[in-house]
JSON list of C-alpha atoms in Angstrom, two decimals:
[
{"chain": "A", "resi": 1, "resn": "MET", "atom": "CA", "xyz": [104.19, 112.51, 82.38]},
{"chain": "A", "resi": 2, "resn": "SER", "atom": "CA", "xyz": [107.08, 113.88, 80.58]},
{"chain": "A", "resi": 3, "resn": "GLY", "atom": "CA", "xyz": [109.12, 110.69, 80.23]},
{"chain": "A", "resi": 4, "resn": "LYS", "atom": "CA", "xyz": [109.16, 110.52, 84.28]},
{"chain": "A", "resi": 5, "resn": "THR", "atom": "CA", "xyz": [108.30, 107.36, 86.34]},
{"chain": "A", "resi": 6, "resn": "VAL", "atom": "CA", "xyz": [105.38, 108.14, 88.80]},
{"chain": "A", "resi": 7, "resn": "THR", "atom": "CA", "xyz": [104.74, 105.37, 91.70]},
{"chain": "A", "resi": 8, "resn": "LEU", "atom": "CA", "xyz": [102.08, 104.30, 93.55]},
{"chain": "A", "resi": 9, "resn": "SER", "atom": "CA", "xyz": [103.70, 104.97, 97.10]},
{"chain": "A", "resi": 10, "resn": "ALA", "atom": "CA", "xyz": [103.43, 102.80, 100.27]},
{"chain": "A", "resi": 11, "resn": "ALA", "atom": "CA", "xyz": [105.39, 102.89, 103.40]},
{"chain": "A", "resi": 12, "resn": "MET", "atom": "CA", "xyz": [108.58, 103.22, 102.86]},
{"chain": "A", "resi": 13, "resn": "PRO", "atom": "CA", "xyz": [110.98, 100.10, 103.28]},
{"chain": "A", "resi": 14, "resn": "GLY", "atom": "CA", "xyz": [112.97, 99.95, 106.40]},
{"chain": "A", "resi": 15, "resn": "ALA", "atom": "CA", "xyz": [109.63, 101.05, 108.39]},
{"chain": "A", "resi": 16, "resn": "LEU", "atom": "CA", "xyz": [109.48, 97.62, 110.25]},
{"chain": "A", "resi": 17, "resn": "PRO", "atom": "CA", "xyz": [111.84, 95.73, 112.37]},
{"chain": "A", "resi": 18, "resn": "GLU", "atom": "CA", "xyz": [113.21, 92.92, 109.56]},
{"chain": "A", "resi": 19, "resn": "GLY", "atom": "CA", "xyz": [110.73, 90.04, 109.02]},
{"chain": "A", "resi": 20, "resn": "GLU", "atom": "CA", "xyz": [107.93, 92.12, 110.89]},
{"chain": "A", "resi": 21, "resn": "LYS", "atom": "CA", "xyz": [104.26, 93.05, 109.55]},
{"chain": "A", "resi": 22, "resn": "MET", "atom": "CA", "xyz": [102.33, 96.32, 110.02]},
{"chain": "A", "resi": 23, "resn": "GLU", "atom": "CA", "xyz": [99.36, 94.65, 111.13]},
{"chain": "A", "resi": 24, "resn": "GLU", "atom": "CA", "xyz": [101.46, 92.55, 113.56]},
{"chain": "A", "resi": 25, "resn": "MET", "atom": "CA", "xyz": [103.44, 94.87, 114.84]},
{"chain": "A", "resi": 26, "resn": "LEU", "atom": "CA", "xyz": [100.01, 97.56, 114.95]},
{"chain": "A", "resi": 27, "resn": "LEU", "atom": "CA", "xyz": [97.87, 94.65, 117.01]},
{"chain": "A", "resi": 28, "resn": "GLN", "atom": "CA", "xyz": [100.45, 94.45, 119.75]},
{"chain": "A", "resi": 29, "resn": "GLU", "atom": "CA", "xyz": [99.09, 97.90, 121.08]},
{"chain": "A", "resi": 30, "resn": "ARG", "atom": "CA", "xyz": [95.63, 98.99, 122.00]},
{"chain": "A", "resi": 31, "resn": "ILE", "atom": "CA", "xyz": [93.93, 101.21, 119.11]},
{"chain": "A", "resi": 32, "resn": "GLY", "atom": "CA", "xyz": [94.29, 104.56, 120.43]},
{"chain": "A", "resi": 33, "resn": "THR", "atom": "CA", "xyz": [96.52, 104.46, 122.85]},
{"chain": "A", "resi": 34, "resn": "GLU", "atom": "CA", "xyz": [99.63, 106.93, 122.79]},
{"chain": "A", "resi": 35, "resn": "ALA", "atom": "CA", "xyz": [101.96, 103.59, 121.88]},
{"chain": "A", "resi": 36, "resn": "PHE", "atom": "CA", "xyz": [99.59, 102.37, 118.97]},
{"chain": "A", "resi": 37, "resn": "ARG", "atom": "CA", "xyz": [99.72, 106.35, 117.51]},
{"chain": "A", "resi": 38, "resn": "GLU", "atom": "CA", "xyz": [103.32, 106.45, 117.99]},
{"chain": "A", "resi": 39, "resn": "LYS", "atom": "CA", "xyz": [103.73, 102.63, 115.73]},
{"chain": "A", "resi": 40, "resn": "ALA", "atom": "CA", "xyz": [100.99, 103.95, 113.49]},
{"chain": "A", "resi": 41, "resn": "LYS", "atom": "CA", "xyz": [103.02, 107.02, 112.87]},
{"chain": "A", "resi": 42, "resn": "ALA", "atom": "CA", "xyz": [106.28, 104.71, 112.48]},
{"chain": "A", "resi": 43, "resn": "VAL", "atom": "CA", "xyz": [105.06, 103.13, 109.32]},
{"chain": "A", "resi": 44, "resn": "SER", "atom": "CA", "xyz": [102.76, 105.97, 107.76]},
{"chain": "A", "resi": 45, "resn": "PRO", "atom": "CA", "xyz": [103.87, 107.42, 104.77]},
{"chain": "A", "resi": 46, "resn": "ALA", "atom": "CA", "xyz": [102.95, 110.80, 105.46]},
{"chain": "A", "resi": 47, "resn": "TYR", "atom": "CA", "xyz": [105.75, 110.97, 108.31]},
{"chain": "A", "resi": 48, "resn": "ARG", "atom": "CA", "xyz": [108.40, 109.01, 106.29]},
{"chain": "A", "resi": 49, "resn": "VAL", "atom": "CA", "xyz": [109.09, 111.66, 102.64]},
{"chain": "A", "resi": 50, "resn": "SER", "atom": "CA", "xyz": [112.46, 113.01, 102.60]},
{"chain": "A", "resi": 51, "resn": "ASP", "atom": "CA", "xyz": [114.31, 113.71, 98.91]},
{"chain": "A", "resi": 52, "resn": "ARG", "atom": "CA", "xyz": [114.54, 109.84, 98.88]},
{"chain": "A", "resi": 53, "resn": "THR", "atom": "CA", "xyz": [110.89, 109.75, 97.85]},
{"chain": "A", "resi": 54, "resn": "PRO", "atom": "CA", "xyz": [109.94, 108.98, 94.56]},
{"chain": "A", "resi": 55, "resn": "PRO", "atom": "CA", "xyz": [108.01, 110.90, 92.90]},
{"chain": "A", "resi": 56, "resn": "THR", "atom": "CA", "xyz": [104.25, 109.59, 93.96]},
{"chain": "A", "resi": 57, "resn": "LEU", "atom": "CA", "xyz": [100.95, 109.44, 92.44]},
{"chain": "A", "resi": 58, "resn": "LEU", "atom": "CA", "xyz": [97.68, 109.26, 94.90]},
{"chain": "A", "resi": 59, "resn": "LEU", "atom": "CA", "xyz": [94.40, 107.99, 93.86]},
{"chain": "A", "resi": 60, "resn": "HIS", "atom": "CA", "xyz": [91.56, 108.38, 96.62]},
{"chain": "A", "resi": 61, "resn": "GLY", "atom": "CA", "xyz": [87.60, 108.67, 96.45]},
{"chain": "A", "resi": 62, "resn": "THR", "atom": "CA", "xyz": [86.09, 111.37, 98.77]},
{"chain": "A", "resi": 63, "resn": "GLY", "atom": "CA", "xyz": [83.69, 108.49, 99.94]},
{"chain": "A", "resi": 64, "resn": "ASP", "atom": "CA", "xyz": [86.62, 106.37, 101.64]},
{"chain": "A", "resi": 65, "resn": "LYS", "atom": "CA", "xyz": [85.19, 104.68, 104.87]},
{"chain": "A", "resi": 66, "resn": "VAL", "atom": "CA", "xyz": [88.25, 102.76, 105.39]},
{"chain": "A", "resi": 67, "resn": "ILE", "atom": "CA", "xyz": [91.18, 105.43, 105.16]},
{"chain": "A", "resi": 68, "resn": "ALA", "atom": "CA", "xyz": [90.08, 109.31, 105.41]},
{"chain": "A", "resi": 69, "resn": "TYR", "atom": "CA", "xyz": [90.65, 111.26, 102.14]},
{"chain": "A", "resi": 70, "resn": "SER", "atom": "CA", "xyz": [92.07, 114.29, 104.56]},
{"chain": "A", "resi": 71, "resn": "GLN", "atom": "CA", "xyz": [94.89, 111.80, 105.11]},
{"chain": "A", "resi": 72, "resn": "SER", "atom": "CA", "xyz": [95.88, 111.92, 101.05]},
{"chain": "A", "resi": 73, "resn": "VAL", "atom": "CA", "xyz": [95.28, 115.62, 101.41]},
{"chain": "A", "resi": 74, "resn": "THR", "atom": "CA", "xyz": [98.26, 115.92, 104.13]},
{"chain": "A", "resi": 75, "resn": "TYR", "atom": "CA", "xyz": [100.24, 113.71, 102.34]},
{"chain": "A", "resi": 76, "resn": "LEU", "atom": "CA", "xyz": [100.54, 115.64, 99.02]},
{"chain": "A", "resi": 77, "resn": "GLU", "atom": "CA", "xyz": [101.38, 118.73, 101.55]},
{"chain": "A", "resi": 78, "resn": "ARG", "atom": "CA", "xyz": [104.39, 116.97, 102.82]},
{"chain": "A", "resi": 79, "resn": "LEU", "atom": "CA", "xyz": [105.71, 115.88, 99.20]},
{"chain": "A", "resi": 80, "resn": "GLN", "atom": "CA", "xyz": [104.85, 119.31, 98.02]},
{"chain": "A", "resi": 81, "resn": "ALA", "atom": "CA", "xyz": [106.70, 120.87, 101.05]},
{"chain": "A", "resi": 82, "resn": "ALA", "atom": "CA", "xyz": [109.88, 118.24, 100.43]},
{"chain": "A", "resi": 83, "resn": "THR", "atom": "CA", "xyz": [109.23, 119.51, 96.43]},
{"chain": "A", "resi": 84, "resn": "VAL", "atom": "CA", "xyz": [108.46, 115.66, 95.71]},
{"chain": "A", "resi": 85, "resn": "PRO", "atom": "CA", "xyz": [106.98, 115.49, 92.25]},
{"chain": "A", "resi": 86, "resn": "SER", "atom": "CA", "xyz": [103.24, 114.31, 93.30]},
{"chain": "A", "resi": 87, "resn": "VAL", "atom": "CA", "xyz": [99.59, 113.99, 92.00]},
{"chain": "A", "resi": 88, "resn": "LEU", "atom": "CA", "xyz": [96.66, 113.69, 93.54]},
{"chain": "A", "resi": 89, "resn": "ILE", "atom": "CA", "xyz": [93.42, 112.32, 91.88]},
{"chain": "A", "resi": 90, "resn": "THR", "atom": "CA", "xyz": [90.34, 112.92, 93.61]},
{"chain": "A", "resi": 91, "resn": "VAL", "atom": "CA", "xyz": [87.51, 110.42, 92.26]},
{"chain": "A", "resi": 92, "resn": "GLU", "atom": "CA", "xyz": [84.28, 112.17, 93.86]},
{"chain": "A", "resi": 93, "resn": "GLY", "atom": "CA", "xyz": [81.90, 109.80, 95.93]},
{"chain": "A", "resi": 94, "resn": "ALA", "atom": "CA", "xyz": [84.10, 106.48, 95.74]},
{"chain": "A", "resi": 95, "resn": "ASN", "atom": "CA", "xyz": [84.88, 104.30, 98.53]},
{"chain": "A", "resi": 96, "resn": "HIS", "atom": "CA", "xyz": [87.82, 102.49, 99.66]},
{"chain": "A", "resi": 97, "resn": "MET", "atom": "CA", "xyz": [89.09, 100.21, 96.55]},
{"chain": "A", "resi": 98, "resn": "GLU", "atom": "CA", "xyz": [86.10, 100.60, 94.56]},
{"chain": "A", "resi": 99, "resn": "PRO", "atom": "CA", "xyz": [86.65, 99.69, 90.96]},
{"chain": "A", "resi": 100, "resn": "CYS", "atom": "CA", "xyz": [86.12, 102.82, 89.47]},
{"chain": "A", "resi": 101, "resn": "LEU", "atom": "CA", "xyz": [89.82, 103.89, 91.30]},
{"chain": "A", "resi": 102, "resn": "PHE", "atom": "CA", "xyz": [91.31, 100.91, 89.07]},
{"chain": "A", "resi": 103, "resn": "ASN", "atom": "CA", "xyz": [89.72, 101.77, 85.25]},
{"chain": "A", "resi": 104, "resn": "SER", "atom": "CA", "xyz": [91.26, 104.11, 83.42]},
{"chain": "A", "resi": 105, "resn": "SER", "atom": "CA", "xyz": [88.60, 105.82, 81.29]},
{"chain": "A", "resi": 106, "resn": "SER", "atom": "CA", "xyz": [86.68, 107.05, 84.65]},
{"chain": "A", "resi": 107, "resn": "LEU", "atom": "CA", "xyz": [90.63, 109.15, 85.90]},
{"chain": "A", "resi": 108, "resn": "PRO", "atom": "CA", "xyz": [91.56, 112.24, 84.34]},
{"chain": "A", "resi": 109, "resn": "LEU", "atom": "CA", "xyz": [95.34, 111.22, 84.25]},
{"chain": "A", "resi": 110, "resn": "PHE", "atom": "CA", "xyz": [94.18, 108.69, 81.36]},
{"chain": "A", "resi": 111, "resn": "THR", "atom": "CA", "xyz": [91.48, 111.38, 79.29]}
]
């Protein structure tokens, strides 16, 4: 890492009105509607990349059934296009929140 801090990225601050939770905001709209898509896009870190985005480390399993692996690939492409230092570690077959994602011995970053 050569002295650089790598941050696990989440939705950027300021994406939501003060005191509002993402789940509450999104659930006000019917899933699949244009209004839902617009609100989801507003809180998606992939659409909030800027020169202020910190260096980002992404960990994603190809077997994730909650968040499509392609979303991390898209996010990485946008980070790289904005010249944000970023890395995507792909864990073949891992599902969402699978323990191997948190086991340092199974990640190439630590071996």
